[in-house]
Rosetta silent file (secondary structure, phi, psi, omega in degrees, C-alpha in Angstrom):
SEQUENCE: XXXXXXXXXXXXXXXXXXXXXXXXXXXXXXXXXXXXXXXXXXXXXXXXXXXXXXXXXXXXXXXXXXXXXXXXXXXXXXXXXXXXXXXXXXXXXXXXXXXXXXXXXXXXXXXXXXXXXXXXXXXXXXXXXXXXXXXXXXXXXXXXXXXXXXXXXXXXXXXXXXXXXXXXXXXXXXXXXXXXXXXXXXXXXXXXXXXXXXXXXXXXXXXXXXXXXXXXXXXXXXXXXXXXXXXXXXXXXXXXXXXXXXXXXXXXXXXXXXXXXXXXXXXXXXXXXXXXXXXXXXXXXXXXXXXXXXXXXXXXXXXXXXXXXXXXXXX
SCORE:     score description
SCORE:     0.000 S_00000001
   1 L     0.000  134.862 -177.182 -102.712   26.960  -20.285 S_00000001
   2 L   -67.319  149.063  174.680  -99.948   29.836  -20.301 S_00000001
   3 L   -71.523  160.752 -169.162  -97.898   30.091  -23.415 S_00000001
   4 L   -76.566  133.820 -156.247  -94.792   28.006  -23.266 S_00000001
   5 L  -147.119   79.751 -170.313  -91.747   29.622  -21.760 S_00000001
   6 L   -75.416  135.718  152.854  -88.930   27.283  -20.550 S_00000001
   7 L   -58.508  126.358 -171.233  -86.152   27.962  -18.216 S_00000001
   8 L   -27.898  -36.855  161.026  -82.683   26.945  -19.170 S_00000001
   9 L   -68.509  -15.843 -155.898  -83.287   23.820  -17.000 S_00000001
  10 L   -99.378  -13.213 -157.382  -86.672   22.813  -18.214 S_00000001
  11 L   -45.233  134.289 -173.405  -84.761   23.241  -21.959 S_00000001
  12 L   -66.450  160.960  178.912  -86.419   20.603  -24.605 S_00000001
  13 L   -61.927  113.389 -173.667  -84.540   17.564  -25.784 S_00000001
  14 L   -98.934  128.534  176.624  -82.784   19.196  -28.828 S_00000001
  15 L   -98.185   -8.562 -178.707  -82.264   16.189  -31.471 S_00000001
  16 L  -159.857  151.844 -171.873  -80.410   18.046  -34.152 S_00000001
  17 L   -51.029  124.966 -172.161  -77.402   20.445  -34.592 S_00000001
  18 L  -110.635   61.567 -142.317  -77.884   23.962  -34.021 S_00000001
  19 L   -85.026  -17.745 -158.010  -75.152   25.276  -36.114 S_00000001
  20 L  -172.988   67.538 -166.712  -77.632   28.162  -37.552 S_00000001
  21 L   -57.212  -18.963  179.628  -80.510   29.155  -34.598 S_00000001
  22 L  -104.626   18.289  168.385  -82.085   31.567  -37.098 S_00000001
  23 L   -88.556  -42.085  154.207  -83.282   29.527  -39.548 S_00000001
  24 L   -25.680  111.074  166.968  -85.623   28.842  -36.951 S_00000001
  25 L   -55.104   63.751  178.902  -89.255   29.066  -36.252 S_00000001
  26 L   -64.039   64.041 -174.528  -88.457   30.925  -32.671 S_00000001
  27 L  -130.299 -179.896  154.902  -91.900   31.068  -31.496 S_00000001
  28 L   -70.433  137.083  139.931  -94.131   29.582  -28.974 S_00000001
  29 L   -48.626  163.044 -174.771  -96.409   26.380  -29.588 S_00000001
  30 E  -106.818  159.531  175.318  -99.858   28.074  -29.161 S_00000001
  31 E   -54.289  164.312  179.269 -101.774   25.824  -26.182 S_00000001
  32 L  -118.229  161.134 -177.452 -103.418   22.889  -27.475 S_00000001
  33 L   -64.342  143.074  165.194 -107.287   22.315  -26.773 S_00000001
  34 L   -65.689   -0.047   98.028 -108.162   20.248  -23.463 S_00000001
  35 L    -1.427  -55.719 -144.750 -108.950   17.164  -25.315 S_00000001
  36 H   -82.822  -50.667 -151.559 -105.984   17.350  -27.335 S_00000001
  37 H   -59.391  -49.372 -158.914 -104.551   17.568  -23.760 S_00000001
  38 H   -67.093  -62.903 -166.755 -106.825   14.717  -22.195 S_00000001
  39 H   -88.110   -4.563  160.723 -106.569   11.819  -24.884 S_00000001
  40 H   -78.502  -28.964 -174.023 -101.974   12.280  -25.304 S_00000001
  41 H   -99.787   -9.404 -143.353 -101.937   11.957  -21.775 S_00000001
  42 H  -104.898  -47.476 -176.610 -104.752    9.617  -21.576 S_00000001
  43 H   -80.505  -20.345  151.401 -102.686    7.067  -24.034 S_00000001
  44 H   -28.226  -92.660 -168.373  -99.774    7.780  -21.826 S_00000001
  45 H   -46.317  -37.894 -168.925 -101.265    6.000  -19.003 S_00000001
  46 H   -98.403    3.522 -162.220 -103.255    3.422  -20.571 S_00000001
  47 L   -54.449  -47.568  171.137 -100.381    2.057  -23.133 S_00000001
  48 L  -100.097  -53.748  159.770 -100.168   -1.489  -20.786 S_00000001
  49 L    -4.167  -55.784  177.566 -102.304   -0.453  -18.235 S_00000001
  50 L   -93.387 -171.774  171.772 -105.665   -0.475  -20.264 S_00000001
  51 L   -88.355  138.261  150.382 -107.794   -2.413  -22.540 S_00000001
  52 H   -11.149  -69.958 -173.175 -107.856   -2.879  -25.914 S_00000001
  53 H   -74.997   -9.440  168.532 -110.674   -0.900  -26.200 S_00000001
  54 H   -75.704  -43.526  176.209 -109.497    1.796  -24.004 S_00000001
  55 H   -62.874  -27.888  144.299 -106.461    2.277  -26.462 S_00000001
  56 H   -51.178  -43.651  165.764 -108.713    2.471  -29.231 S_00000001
  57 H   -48.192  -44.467 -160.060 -111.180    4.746  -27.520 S_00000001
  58 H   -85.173  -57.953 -170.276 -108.321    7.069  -26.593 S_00000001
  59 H   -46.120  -42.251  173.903 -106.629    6.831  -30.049 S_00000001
  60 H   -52.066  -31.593 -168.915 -110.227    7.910  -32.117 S_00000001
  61 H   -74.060  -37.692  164.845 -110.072   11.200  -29.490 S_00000001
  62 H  -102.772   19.824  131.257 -106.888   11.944  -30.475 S_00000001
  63 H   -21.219  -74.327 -122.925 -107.619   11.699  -34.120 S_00000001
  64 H  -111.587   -8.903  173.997 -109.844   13.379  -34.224 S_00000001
  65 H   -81.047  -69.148  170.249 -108.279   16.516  -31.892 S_00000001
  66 H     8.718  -72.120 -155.184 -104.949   15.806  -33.836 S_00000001
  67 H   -86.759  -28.311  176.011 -107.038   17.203  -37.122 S_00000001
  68 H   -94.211  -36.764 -170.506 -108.867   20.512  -35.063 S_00000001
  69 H   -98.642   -2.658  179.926 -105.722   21.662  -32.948 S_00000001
  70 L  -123.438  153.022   51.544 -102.549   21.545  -36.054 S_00000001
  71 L    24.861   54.528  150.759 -102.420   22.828  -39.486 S_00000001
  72 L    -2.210  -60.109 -164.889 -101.146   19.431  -40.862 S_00000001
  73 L  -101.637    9.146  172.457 -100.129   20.930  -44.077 S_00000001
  74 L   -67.813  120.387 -165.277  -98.299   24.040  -42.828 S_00000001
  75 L   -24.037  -60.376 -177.356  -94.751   24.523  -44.094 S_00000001
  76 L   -69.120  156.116  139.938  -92.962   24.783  -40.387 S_00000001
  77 L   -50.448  -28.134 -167.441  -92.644   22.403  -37.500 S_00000001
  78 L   -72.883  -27.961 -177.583  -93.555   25.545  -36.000 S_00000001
  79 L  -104.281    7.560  164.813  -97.088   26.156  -37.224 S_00000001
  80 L  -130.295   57.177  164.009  -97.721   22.249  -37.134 S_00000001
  81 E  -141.099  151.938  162.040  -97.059   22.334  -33.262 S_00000001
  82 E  -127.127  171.682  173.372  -99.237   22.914  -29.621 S_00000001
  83 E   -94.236   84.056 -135.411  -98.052   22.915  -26.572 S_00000001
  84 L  -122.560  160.522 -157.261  -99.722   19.909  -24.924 S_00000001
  85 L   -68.501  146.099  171.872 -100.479   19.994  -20.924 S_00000001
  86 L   -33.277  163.715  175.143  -97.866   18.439  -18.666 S_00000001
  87 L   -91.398  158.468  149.307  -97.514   14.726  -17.826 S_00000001
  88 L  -147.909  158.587  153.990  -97.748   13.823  -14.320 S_00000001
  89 L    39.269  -79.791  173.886  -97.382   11.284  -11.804 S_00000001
  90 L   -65.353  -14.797 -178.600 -100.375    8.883  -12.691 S_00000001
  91 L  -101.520   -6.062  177.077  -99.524    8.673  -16.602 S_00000001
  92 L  -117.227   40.781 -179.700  -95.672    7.403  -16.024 S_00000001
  93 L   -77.257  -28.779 -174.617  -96.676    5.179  -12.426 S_00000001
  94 L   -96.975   11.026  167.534  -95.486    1.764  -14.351 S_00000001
  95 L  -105.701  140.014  178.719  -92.676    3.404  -15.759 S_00000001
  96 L   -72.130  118.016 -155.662  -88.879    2.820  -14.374 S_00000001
  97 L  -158.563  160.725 -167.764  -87.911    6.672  -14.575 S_00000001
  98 L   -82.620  138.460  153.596  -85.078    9.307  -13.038 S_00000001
  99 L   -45.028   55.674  160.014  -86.019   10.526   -9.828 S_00000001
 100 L  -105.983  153.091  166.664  -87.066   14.371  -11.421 S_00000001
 101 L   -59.485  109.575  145.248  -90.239   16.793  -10.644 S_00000001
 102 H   -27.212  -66.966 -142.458  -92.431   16.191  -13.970 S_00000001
 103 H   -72.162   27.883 -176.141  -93.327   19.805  -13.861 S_00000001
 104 H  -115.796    5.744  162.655  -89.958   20.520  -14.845 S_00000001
 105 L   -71.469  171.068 -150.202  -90.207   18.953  -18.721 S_00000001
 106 E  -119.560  112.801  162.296  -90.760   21.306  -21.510 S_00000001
 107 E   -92.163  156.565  179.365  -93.811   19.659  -23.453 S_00000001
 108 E  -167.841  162.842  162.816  -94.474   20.324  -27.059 S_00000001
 109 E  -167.741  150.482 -159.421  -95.882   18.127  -29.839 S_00000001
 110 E  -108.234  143.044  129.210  -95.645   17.923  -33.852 S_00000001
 111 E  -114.822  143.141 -150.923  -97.589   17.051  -36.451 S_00000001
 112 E  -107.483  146.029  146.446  -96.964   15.258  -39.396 S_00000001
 113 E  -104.333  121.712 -172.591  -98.671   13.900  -43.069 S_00000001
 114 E  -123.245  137.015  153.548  -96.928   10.760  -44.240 S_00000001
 115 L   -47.461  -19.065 -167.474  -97.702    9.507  -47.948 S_00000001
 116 L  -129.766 -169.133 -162.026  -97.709    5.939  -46.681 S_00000001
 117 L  -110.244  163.200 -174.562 -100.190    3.363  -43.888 S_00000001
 118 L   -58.722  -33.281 -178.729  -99.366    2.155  -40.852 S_00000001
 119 L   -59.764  -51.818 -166.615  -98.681   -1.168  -42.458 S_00000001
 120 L   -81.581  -30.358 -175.536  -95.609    0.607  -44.675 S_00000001
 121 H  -107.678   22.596 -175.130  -93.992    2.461  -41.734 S_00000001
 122 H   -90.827    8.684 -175.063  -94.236   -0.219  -39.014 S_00000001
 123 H   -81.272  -31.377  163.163  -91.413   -1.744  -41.845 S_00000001
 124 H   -32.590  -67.622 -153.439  -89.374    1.288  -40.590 S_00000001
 125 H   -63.244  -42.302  175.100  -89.802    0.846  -37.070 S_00000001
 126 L   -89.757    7.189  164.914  -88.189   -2.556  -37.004 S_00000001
 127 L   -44.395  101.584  172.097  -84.581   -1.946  -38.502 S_00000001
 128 L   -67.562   43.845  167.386  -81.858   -2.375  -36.213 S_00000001
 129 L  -144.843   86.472  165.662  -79.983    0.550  -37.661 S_00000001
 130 L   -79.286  -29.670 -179.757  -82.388    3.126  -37.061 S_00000001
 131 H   -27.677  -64.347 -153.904  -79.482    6.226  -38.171 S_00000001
 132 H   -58.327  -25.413  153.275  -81.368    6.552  -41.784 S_00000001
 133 H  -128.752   57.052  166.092  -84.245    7.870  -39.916 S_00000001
 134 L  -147.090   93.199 -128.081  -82.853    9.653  -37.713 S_00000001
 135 H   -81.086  -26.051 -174.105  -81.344   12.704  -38.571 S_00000001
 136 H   -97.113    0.746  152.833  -80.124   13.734  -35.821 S_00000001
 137 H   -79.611   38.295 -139.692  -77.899   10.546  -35.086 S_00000001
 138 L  -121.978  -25.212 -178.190  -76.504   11.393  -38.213 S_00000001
 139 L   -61.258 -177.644 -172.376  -73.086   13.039  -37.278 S_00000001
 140 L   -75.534  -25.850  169.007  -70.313   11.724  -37.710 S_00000001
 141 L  -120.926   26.575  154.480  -70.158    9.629  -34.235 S_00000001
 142 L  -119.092 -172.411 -163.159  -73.296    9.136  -34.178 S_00000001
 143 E  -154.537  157.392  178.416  -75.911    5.787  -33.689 S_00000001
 144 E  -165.559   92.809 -174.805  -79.243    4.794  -32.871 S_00000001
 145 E  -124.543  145.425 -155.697  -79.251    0.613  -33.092 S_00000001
 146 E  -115.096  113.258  165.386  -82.451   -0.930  -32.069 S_00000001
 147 L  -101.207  162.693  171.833  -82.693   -4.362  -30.462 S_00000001
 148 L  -103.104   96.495  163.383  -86.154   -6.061  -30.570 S_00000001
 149 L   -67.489  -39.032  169.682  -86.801   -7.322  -27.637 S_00000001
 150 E  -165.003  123.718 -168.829  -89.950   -9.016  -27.272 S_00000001
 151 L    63.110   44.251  169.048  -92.004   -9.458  -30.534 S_00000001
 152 L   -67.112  -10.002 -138.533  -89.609   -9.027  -33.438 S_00000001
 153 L  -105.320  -12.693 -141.745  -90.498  -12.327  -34.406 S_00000001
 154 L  -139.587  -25.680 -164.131  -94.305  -11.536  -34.830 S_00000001
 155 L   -85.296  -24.594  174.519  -95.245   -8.265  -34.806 S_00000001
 156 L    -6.605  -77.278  176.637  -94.746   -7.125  -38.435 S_00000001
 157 L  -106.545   32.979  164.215  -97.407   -9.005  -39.666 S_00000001
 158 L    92.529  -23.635  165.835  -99.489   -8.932  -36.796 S_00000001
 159 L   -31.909  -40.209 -167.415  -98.824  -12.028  -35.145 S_00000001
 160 L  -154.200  152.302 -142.822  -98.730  -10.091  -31.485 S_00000001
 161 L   -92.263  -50.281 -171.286 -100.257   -7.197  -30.463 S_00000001
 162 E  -119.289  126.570  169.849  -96.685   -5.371  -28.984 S_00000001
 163 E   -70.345  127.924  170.091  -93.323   -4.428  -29.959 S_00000001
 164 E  -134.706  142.963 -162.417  -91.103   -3.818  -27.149 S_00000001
 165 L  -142.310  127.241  161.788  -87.390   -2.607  -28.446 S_00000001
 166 E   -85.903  152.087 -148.688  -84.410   -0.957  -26.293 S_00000001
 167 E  -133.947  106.081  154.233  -82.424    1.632  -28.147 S_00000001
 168 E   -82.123  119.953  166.273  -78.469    2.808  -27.831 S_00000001
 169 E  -118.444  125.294  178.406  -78.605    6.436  -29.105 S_00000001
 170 E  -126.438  130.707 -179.553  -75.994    8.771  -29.710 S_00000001
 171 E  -105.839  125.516  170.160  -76.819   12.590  -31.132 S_00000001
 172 E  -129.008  176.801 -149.592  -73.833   13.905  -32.087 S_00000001
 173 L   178.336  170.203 -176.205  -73.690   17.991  -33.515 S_00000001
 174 L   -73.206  -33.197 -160.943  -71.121   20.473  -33.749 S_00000001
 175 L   -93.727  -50.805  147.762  -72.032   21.332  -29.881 S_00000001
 176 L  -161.771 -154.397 -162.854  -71.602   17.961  -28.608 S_00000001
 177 E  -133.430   83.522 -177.218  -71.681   14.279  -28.335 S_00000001
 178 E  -114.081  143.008  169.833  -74.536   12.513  -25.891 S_00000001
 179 E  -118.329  132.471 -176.863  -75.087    8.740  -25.773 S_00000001
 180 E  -126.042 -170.103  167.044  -78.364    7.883  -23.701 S_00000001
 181 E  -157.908  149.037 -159.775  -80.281    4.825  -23.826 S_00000001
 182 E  -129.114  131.233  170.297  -84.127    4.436  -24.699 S_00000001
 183 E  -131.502  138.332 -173.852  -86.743    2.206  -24.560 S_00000001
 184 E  -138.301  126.487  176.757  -89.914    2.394  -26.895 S_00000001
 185 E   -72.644  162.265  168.897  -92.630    0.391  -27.096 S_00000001
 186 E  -150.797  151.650  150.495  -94.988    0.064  -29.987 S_00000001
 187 E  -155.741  161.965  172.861  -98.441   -1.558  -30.564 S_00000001
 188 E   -40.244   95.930  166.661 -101.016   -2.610  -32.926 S_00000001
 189 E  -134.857  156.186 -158.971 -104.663   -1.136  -32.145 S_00000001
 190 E  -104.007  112.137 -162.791 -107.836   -1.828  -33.907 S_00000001
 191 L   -65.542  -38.366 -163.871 -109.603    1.986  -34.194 S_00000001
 192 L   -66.029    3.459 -164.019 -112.847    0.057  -35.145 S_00000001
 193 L   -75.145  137.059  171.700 -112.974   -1.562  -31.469 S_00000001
 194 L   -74.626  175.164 -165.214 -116.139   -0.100  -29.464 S_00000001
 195 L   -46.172  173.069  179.425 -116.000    1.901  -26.833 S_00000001
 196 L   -89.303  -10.404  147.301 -114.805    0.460  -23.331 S_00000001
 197 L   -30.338  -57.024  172.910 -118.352    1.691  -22.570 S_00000001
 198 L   -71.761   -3.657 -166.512 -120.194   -0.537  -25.237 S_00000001
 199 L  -120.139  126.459 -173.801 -118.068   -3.848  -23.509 S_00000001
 200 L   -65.722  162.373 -178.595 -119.725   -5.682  -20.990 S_00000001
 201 L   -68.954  160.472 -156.958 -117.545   -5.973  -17.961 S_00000001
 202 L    31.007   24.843  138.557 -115.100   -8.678  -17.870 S_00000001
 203 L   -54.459  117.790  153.684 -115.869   -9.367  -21.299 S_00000001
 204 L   -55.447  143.905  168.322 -112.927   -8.856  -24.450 S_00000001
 205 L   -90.463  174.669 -139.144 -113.826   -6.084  -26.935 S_00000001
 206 L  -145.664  132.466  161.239 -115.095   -7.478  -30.267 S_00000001
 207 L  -113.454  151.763 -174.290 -115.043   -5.795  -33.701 S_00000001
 208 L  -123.565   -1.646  115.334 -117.376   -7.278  -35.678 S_00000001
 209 L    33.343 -174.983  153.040 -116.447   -5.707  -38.411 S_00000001
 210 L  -134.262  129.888  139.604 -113.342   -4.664  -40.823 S_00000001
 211 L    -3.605  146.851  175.105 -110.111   -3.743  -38.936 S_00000001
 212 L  -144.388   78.342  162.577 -108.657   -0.116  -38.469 S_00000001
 213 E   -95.516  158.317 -157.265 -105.152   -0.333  -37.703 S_00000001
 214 E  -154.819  156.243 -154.920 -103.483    2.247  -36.056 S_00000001
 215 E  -144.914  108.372  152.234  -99.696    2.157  -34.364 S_00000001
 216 E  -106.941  166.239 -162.614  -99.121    3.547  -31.045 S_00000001
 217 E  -148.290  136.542  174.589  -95.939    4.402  -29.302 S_00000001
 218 E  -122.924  140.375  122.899  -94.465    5.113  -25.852 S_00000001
 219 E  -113.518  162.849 -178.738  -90.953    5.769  -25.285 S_00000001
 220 E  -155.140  151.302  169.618  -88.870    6.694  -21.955 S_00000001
 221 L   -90.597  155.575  131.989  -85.437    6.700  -20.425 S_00000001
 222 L   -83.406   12.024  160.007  -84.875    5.067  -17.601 S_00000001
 223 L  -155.685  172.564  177.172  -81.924    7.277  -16.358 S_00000001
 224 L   -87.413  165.765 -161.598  -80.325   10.827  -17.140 S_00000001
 225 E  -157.279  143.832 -172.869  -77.459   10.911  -19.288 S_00000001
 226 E  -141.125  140.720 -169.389  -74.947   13.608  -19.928 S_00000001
 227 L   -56.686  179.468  171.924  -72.920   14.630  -22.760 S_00000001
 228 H   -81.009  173.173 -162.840  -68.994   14.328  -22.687 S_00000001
 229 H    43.583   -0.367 -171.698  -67.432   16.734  -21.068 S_00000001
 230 H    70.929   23.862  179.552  -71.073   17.684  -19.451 S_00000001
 231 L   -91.574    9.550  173.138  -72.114   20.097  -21.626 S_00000001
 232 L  -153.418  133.562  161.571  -75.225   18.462  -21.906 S_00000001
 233 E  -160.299  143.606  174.603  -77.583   16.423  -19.920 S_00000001
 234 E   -92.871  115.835 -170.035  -81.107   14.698  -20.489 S_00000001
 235 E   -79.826  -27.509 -161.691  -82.539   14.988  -17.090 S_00000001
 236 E  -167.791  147.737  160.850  -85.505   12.884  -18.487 S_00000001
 237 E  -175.080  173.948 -145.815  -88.063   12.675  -21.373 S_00000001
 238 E  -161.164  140.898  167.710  -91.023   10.671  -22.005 S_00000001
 239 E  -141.958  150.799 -177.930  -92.836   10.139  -25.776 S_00000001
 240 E  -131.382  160.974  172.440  -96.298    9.276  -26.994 S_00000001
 241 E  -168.094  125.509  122.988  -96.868    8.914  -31.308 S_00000001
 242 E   -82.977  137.028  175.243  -99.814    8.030  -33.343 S_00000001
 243 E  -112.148  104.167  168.684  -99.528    6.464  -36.741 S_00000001
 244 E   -98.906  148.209  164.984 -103.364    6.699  -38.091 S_00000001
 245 E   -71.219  109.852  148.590 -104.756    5.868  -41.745 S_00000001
 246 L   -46.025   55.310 -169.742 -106.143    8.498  -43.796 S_00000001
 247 L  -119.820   32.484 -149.643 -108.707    6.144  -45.026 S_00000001
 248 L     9.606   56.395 -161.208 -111.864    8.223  -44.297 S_00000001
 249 L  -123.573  -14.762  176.355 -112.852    5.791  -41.819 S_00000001
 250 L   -89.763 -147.277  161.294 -111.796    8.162  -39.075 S_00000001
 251 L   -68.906  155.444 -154.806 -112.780   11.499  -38.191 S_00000001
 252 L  -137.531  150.744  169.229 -114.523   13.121  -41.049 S_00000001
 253 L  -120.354  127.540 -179.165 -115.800   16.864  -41.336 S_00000001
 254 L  -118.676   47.380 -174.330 -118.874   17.731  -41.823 S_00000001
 255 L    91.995  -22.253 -154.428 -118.850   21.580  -41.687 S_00000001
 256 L  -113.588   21.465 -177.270 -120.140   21.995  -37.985 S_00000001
 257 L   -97.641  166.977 -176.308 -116.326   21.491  -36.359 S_00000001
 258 L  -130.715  107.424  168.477 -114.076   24.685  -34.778 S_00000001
 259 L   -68.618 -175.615  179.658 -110.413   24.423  -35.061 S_00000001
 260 L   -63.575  170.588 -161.593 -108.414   26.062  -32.239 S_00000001
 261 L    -6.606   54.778  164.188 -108.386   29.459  -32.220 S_00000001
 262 L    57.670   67.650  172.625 -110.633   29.481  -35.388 S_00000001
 263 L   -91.717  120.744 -179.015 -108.117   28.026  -37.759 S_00000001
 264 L   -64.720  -10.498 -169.217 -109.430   27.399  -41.407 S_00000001
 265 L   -49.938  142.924  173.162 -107.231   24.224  -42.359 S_00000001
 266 L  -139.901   50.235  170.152 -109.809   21.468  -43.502 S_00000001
 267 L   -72.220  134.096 -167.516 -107.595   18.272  -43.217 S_00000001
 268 L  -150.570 -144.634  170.344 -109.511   15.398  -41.678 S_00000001
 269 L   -99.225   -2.344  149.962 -108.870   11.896  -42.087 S_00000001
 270 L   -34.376  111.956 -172.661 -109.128   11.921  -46.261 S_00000001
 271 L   141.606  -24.190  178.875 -106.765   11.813  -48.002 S_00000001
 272 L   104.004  141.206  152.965 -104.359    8.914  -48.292 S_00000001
 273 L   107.154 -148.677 -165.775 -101.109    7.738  -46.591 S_00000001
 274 E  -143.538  148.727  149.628 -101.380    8.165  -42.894 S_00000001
 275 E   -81.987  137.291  170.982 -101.564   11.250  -39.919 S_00000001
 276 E  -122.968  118.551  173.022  -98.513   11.412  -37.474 S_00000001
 277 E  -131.265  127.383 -175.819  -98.359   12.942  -34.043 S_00000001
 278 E  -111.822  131.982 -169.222  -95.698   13.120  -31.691 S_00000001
 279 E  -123.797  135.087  161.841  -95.948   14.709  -27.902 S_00000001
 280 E  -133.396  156.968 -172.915  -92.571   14.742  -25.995 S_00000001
 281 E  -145.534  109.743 -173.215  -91.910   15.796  -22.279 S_00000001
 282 E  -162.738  143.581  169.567  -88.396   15.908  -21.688 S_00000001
 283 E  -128.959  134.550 -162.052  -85.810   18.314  -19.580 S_00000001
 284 E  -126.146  130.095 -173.299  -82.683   19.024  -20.926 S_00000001
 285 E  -149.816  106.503 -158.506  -79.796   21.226  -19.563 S_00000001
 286 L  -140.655  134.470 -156.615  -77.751   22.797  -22.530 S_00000001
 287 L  -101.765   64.958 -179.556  -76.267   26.218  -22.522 S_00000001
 288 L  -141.395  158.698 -167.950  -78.447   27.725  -25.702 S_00000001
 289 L   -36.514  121.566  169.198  -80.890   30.464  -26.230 S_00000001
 290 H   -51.080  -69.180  156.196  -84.101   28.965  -24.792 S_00000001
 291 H    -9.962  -65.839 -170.504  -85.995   29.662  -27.829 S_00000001
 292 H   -54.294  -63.454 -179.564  -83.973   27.973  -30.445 S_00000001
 293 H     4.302  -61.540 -177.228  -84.216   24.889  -27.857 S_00000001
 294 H   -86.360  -47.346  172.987  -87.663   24.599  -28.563 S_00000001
 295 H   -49.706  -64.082 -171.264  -87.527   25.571  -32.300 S_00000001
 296 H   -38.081  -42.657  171.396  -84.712   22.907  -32.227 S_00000001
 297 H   -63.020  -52.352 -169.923  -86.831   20.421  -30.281 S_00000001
 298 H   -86.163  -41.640 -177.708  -90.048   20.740  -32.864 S_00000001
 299 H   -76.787   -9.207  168.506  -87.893   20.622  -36.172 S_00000001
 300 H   -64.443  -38.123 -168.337  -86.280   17.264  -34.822 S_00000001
 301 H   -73.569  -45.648  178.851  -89.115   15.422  -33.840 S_00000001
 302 H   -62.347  -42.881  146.933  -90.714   16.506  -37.733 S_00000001
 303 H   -14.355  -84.325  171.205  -87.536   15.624  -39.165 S_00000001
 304 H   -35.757  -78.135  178.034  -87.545   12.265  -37.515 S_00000001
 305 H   -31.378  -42.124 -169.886  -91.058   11.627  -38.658 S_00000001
 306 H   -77.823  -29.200 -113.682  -90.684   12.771  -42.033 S_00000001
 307 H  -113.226  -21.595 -161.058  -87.238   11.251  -42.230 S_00000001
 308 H  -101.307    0.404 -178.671  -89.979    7.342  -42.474 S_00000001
 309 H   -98.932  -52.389 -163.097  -91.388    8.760  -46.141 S_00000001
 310 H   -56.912  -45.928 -177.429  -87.921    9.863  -47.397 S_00000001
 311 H   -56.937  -67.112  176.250  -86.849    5.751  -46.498 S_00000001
 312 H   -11.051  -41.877 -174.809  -89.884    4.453  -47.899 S_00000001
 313 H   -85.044  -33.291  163.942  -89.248    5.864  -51.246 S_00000001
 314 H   -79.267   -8.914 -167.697  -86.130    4.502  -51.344 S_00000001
 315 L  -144.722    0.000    0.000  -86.715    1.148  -50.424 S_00000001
């Protein structure tokens, strides 16, 4: 895959105010490995679509790439990002989406280390005032209030498998003021499920076992949205996020693995607290510096992420 190089239309979803572009990491994501590439688009497609056991299957792959293609504990957004291969066609088919050409989002995707388990930040995820972690709703007019739609009642504690929650969001900045509106799913998957291989056909998959949960997430718009005056508009965008445990129950290293372009970082799933990775696909049409765009676009989404430790600690 070619390094990433967007055109002022393909420009990434920028989530936070760019009042000071050179405080930026103004680099490229480096490509991410075709794995990495394989299992974010793979959980794309299969978030309702599949089996249990496919969404586990898919989640362990991108564990365990998650931990070979980022630098986890590197200072930037910038050096804890890839570039992950386009979406297309077959990984959005059940989603209600803007008429746009896929190939014209700007993919990128972040990773994160959170102090706390899937269990502590799915407490996040159901607030209907999402603004405290979300920095870049944060302005002075801005909002990000979450209804719970189908399994608020249940999902918490486990009760139901899926969250499904519609979102009014408004980013407001110095540059301008856009309200869109988002819907993101989230659900419950058990990493310890075997493979969809190991399950006989028509047959449930079984753990037989102790539980591995893990929290995945799709969101999408269903229409474009434009700032006031039009100085902005989200042609589209599309999200995938694992929340995994650091409970060494996951991938593990035992010396004989190669990160991407022979990176020494030796983060694996040890350690405590949880790994977070977010892949976005989104096109955006905003009249700044392509660069920052995407440096803007990777420190939001780490922000955001980070932004579920900062509550935590507080509450």
């Amino acid at each position: 895959m070619a390094p990433l190089r967007p055109s002022p239309a393909r420009a990434g979803l920028v989530l936070l105010g760019l009042a000071a572009p050179a405080a930026l990491g103004c680099k490229a994501s480096p490509p991410a490995n075709p794995a990495f590439d394989d299992a974010a688009r793979y959980l794309v497609r299969v978030f309702d679509s599949g089996t249990d056991a496919e969404r586990a299957y898919g989640m362990r792959a991108l564990e365990e790439q998650v931990y070979l293609n980022i630098d986890l504990e590197a200072a930037t957004a910038a050096n804890r990002s890839v570039e992950p291969a386009q979406i297309e066609e077959q990984d959005v088919a059940d989603l209600e989406r803007p008429a746009r050409d896929l190939d014209r989002n700007m993919p990128v995707a972040v990773g994160v280390l959170s102090a706390y388990g899937p269990q502590d930040l799915a407490r996040v995820i159901v607030l209907p005032d999402q603004v405290p972690v979300e920095p870049s709703s944060q302005g002075d007019d801005g909002q990000y209030d979450r209804t719970l739609l189908d399994g608020g009642d249940c999902w918490l504690d486990g009760g139901c498998d899926a969250l499904r929650t519609y979102n009014l969001v408004t980013r407001s900045n110095v540059l301008y003021t856009v309200t869109y509106e988002l819907w993101k799913d989230y659900r419950w998957v058990d990493l310890a499920l075997p493979d969809p291989a190991d399950v006989p056909e028509g047959e449930e998959a079984v753990n037989e076992g102790e539980p591995r949960w893990g929290i995945l997430v799709r969101s999408w718009m269903k229409d474009s949205a434009s700032s006031e005056g039009g100085t902005i508009t989200i042609w589209q965008s599309f999200a995938m996020e694992i929340m995994v445990p650091r409970d060494c129950a996951g991938f593990v290293r035992d010396g004989s693995e190669e990160n991407r372009d022979g990176g020494a970082w030796q983060t694996d799933s040890c350690g405590g607290g949880s790994v977070r990775m977010q892949a976005m696909w989104s096109e955006t049409e905003i009249g700044v510096d392509d660069d920052v765009q995407l440096s803007a676009t990777r420190t939001g989404m780490s922000d955001g992420m980070e932004a579920y430790d900062d509550w935590l600690d507080a509450h």
